[in-house]
Short mmCIF file of C-alpha atoms in Angstrom, two decimals:
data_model
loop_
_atom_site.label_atom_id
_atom_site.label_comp_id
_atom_site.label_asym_id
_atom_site.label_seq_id
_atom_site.Cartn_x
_atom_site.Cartn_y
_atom_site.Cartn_z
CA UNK V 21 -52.41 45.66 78.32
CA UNK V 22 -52.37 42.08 79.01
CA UNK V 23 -55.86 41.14 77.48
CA UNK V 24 -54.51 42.71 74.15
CA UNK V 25 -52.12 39.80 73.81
CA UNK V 26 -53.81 36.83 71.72
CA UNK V 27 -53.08 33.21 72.85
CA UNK V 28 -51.02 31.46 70.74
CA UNK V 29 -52.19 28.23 68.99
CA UNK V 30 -49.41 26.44 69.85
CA UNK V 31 -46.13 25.40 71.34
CA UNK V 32 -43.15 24.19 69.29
CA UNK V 33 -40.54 22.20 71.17
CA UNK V 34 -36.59 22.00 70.41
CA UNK V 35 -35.11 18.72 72.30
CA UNK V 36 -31.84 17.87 72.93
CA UNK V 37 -30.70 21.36 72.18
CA UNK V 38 -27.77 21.06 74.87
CA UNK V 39 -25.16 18.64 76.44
CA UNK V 40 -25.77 17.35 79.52
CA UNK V 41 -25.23 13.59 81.37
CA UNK V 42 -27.83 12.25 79.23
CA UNK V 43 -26.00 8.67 77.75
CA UNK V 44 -27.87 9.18 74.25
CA UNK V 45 -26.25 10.91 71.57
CA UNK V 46 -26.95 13.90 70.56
CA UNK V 47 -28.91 14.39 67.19
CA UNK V 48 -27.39 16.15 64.04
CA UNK V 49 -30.49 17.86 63.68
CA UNK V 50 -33.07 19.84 66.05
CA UNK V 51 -35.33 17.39 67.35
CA UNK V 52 -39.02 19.54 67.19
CA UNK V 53 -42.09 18.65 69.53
CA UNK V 54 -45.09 20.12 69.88
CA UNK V 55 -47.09 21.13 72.95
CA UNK V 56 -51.05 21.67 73.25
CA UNK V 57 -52.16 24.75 73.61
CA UNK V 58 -53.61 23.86 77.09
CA UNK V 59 -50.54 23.78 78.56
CA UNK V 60 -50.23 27.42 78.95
CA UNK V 61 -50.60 29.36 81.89
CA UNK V 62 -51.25 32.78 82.53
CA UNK V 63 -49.28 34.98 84.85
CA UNK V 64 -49.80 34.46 88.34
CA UNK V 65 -51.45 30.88 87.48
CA UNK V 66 -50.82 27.50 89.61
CA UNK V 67 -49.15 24.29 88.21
CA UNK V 68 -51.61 21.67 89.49
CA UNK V 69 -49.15 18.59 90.19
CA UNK V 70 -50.72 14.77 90.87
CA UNK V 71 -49.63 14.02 94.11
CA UNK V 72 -48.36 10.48 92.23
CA UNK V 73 -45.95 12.25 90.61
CA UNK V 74 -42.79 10.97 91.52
CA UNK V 75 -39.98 12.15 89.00
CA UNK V 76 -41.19 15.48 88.03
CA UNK V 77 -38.31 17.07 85.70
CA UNK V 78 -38.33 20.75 85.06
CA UNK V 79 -36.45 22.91 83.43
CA UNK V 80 -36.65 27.06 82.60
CA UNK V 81 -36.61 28.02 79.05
CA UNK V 82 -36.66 31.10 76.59
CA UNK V 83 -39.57 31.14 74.72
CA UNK V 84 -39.75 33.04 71.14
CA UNK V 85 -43.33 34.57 70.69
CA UNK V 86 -43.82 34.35 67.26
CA UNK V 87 -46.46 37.12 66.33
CA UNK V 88 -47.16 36.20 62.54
CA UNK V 89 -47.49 33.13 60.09
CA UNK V 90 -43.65 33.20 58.16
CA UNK V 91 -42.90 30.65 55.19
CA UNK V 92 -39.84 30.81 53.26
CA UNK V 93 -37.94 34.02 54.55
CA UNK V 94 -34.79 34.50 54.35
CA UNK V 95 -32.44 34.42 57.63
CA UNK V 96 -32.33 38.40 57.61
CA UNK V 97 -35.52 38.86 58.02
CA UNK V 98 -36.46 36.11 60.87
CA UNK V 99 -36.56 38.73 63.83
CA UNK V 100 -39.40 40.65 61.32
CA UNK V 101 -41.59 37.47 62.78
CA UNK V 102 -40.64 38.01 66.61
CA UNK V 103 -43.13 39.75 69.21
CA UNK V 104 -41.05 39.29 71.90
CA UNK V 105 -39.91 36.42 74.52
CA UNK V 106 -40.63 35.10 77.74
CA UNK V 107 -39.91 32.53 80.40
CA UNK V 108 -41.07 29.14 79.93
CA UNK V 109 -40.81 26.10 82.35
CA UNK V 110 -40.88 22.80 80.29
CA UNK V 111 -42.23 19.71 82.92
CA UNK V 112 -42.14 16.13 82.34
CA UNK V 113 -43.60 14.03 84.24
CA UNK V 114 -40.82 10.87 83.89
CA UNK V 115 -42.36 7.72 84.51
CA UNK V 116 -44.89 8.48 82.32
CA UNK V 117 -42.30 9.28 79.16
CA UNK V 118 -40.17 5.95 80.53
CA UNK V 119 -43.37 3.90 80.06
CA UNK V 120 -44.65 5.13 76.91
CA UNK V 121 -40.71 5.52 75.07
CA UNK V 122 -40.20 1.89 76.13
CA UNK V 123 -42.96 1.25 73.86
CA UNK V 124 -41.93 3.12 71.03
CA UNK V 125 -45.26 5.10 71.08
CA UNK V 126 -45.17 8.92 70.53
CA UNK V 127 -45.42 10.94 74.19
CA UNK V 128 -45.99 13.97 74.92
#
């Protein structure tokens, strides 16, 4: 059953979705990043960590599998476009993001 499932194309962030100790406000709006495709793994897989990582930060997510394209539905029928969930761990590797947000370049 498992090889019937397509890989998706893509991974769509939502930052800042929550209040935590973080000093920055939070925004009015969902804050939306994107992911490559080569950051999924498949069950049973290994996260390959650098050993130079340092400040690794993780956290467990629900991810919404989206099984079809959607444009401009109404709210009623936006589970129509759902095949299903599953768990997704979001890592950043920190001193990378602190280097590259100091510069006001985009990160990933």
């Amino acid at each position: 059953m498992a090889n019937l499932i397509k890989k998706g194309t893509k991974i769509i962030g939502i930052g800042r979705n929550y209040v935590d100790s973080n000093p920055t406000p939070m925004p009015k709006e969902p804050v939306l990043f994107l992911k490559p495709a080569s950051s999924y793994l498949a069950n049973g897989g290994t996260i390959k960590i650098p050993a130079s990582m340092e400040h690794l930060w993780y956290e467990a997510e629900l991810a919404v599998v989206i099984g079809k394209k959607a444009c401009d539905y109404s709210e009623s029928e936006a589970l129509d476009y759902v095949a299903g969930y599953a768990l997704g761990l979001d890592m950043t590797a920190k001193e990378f993001q602190a280097t590259i947000k100091a510069t006001g370049l985009p990160w990933l």
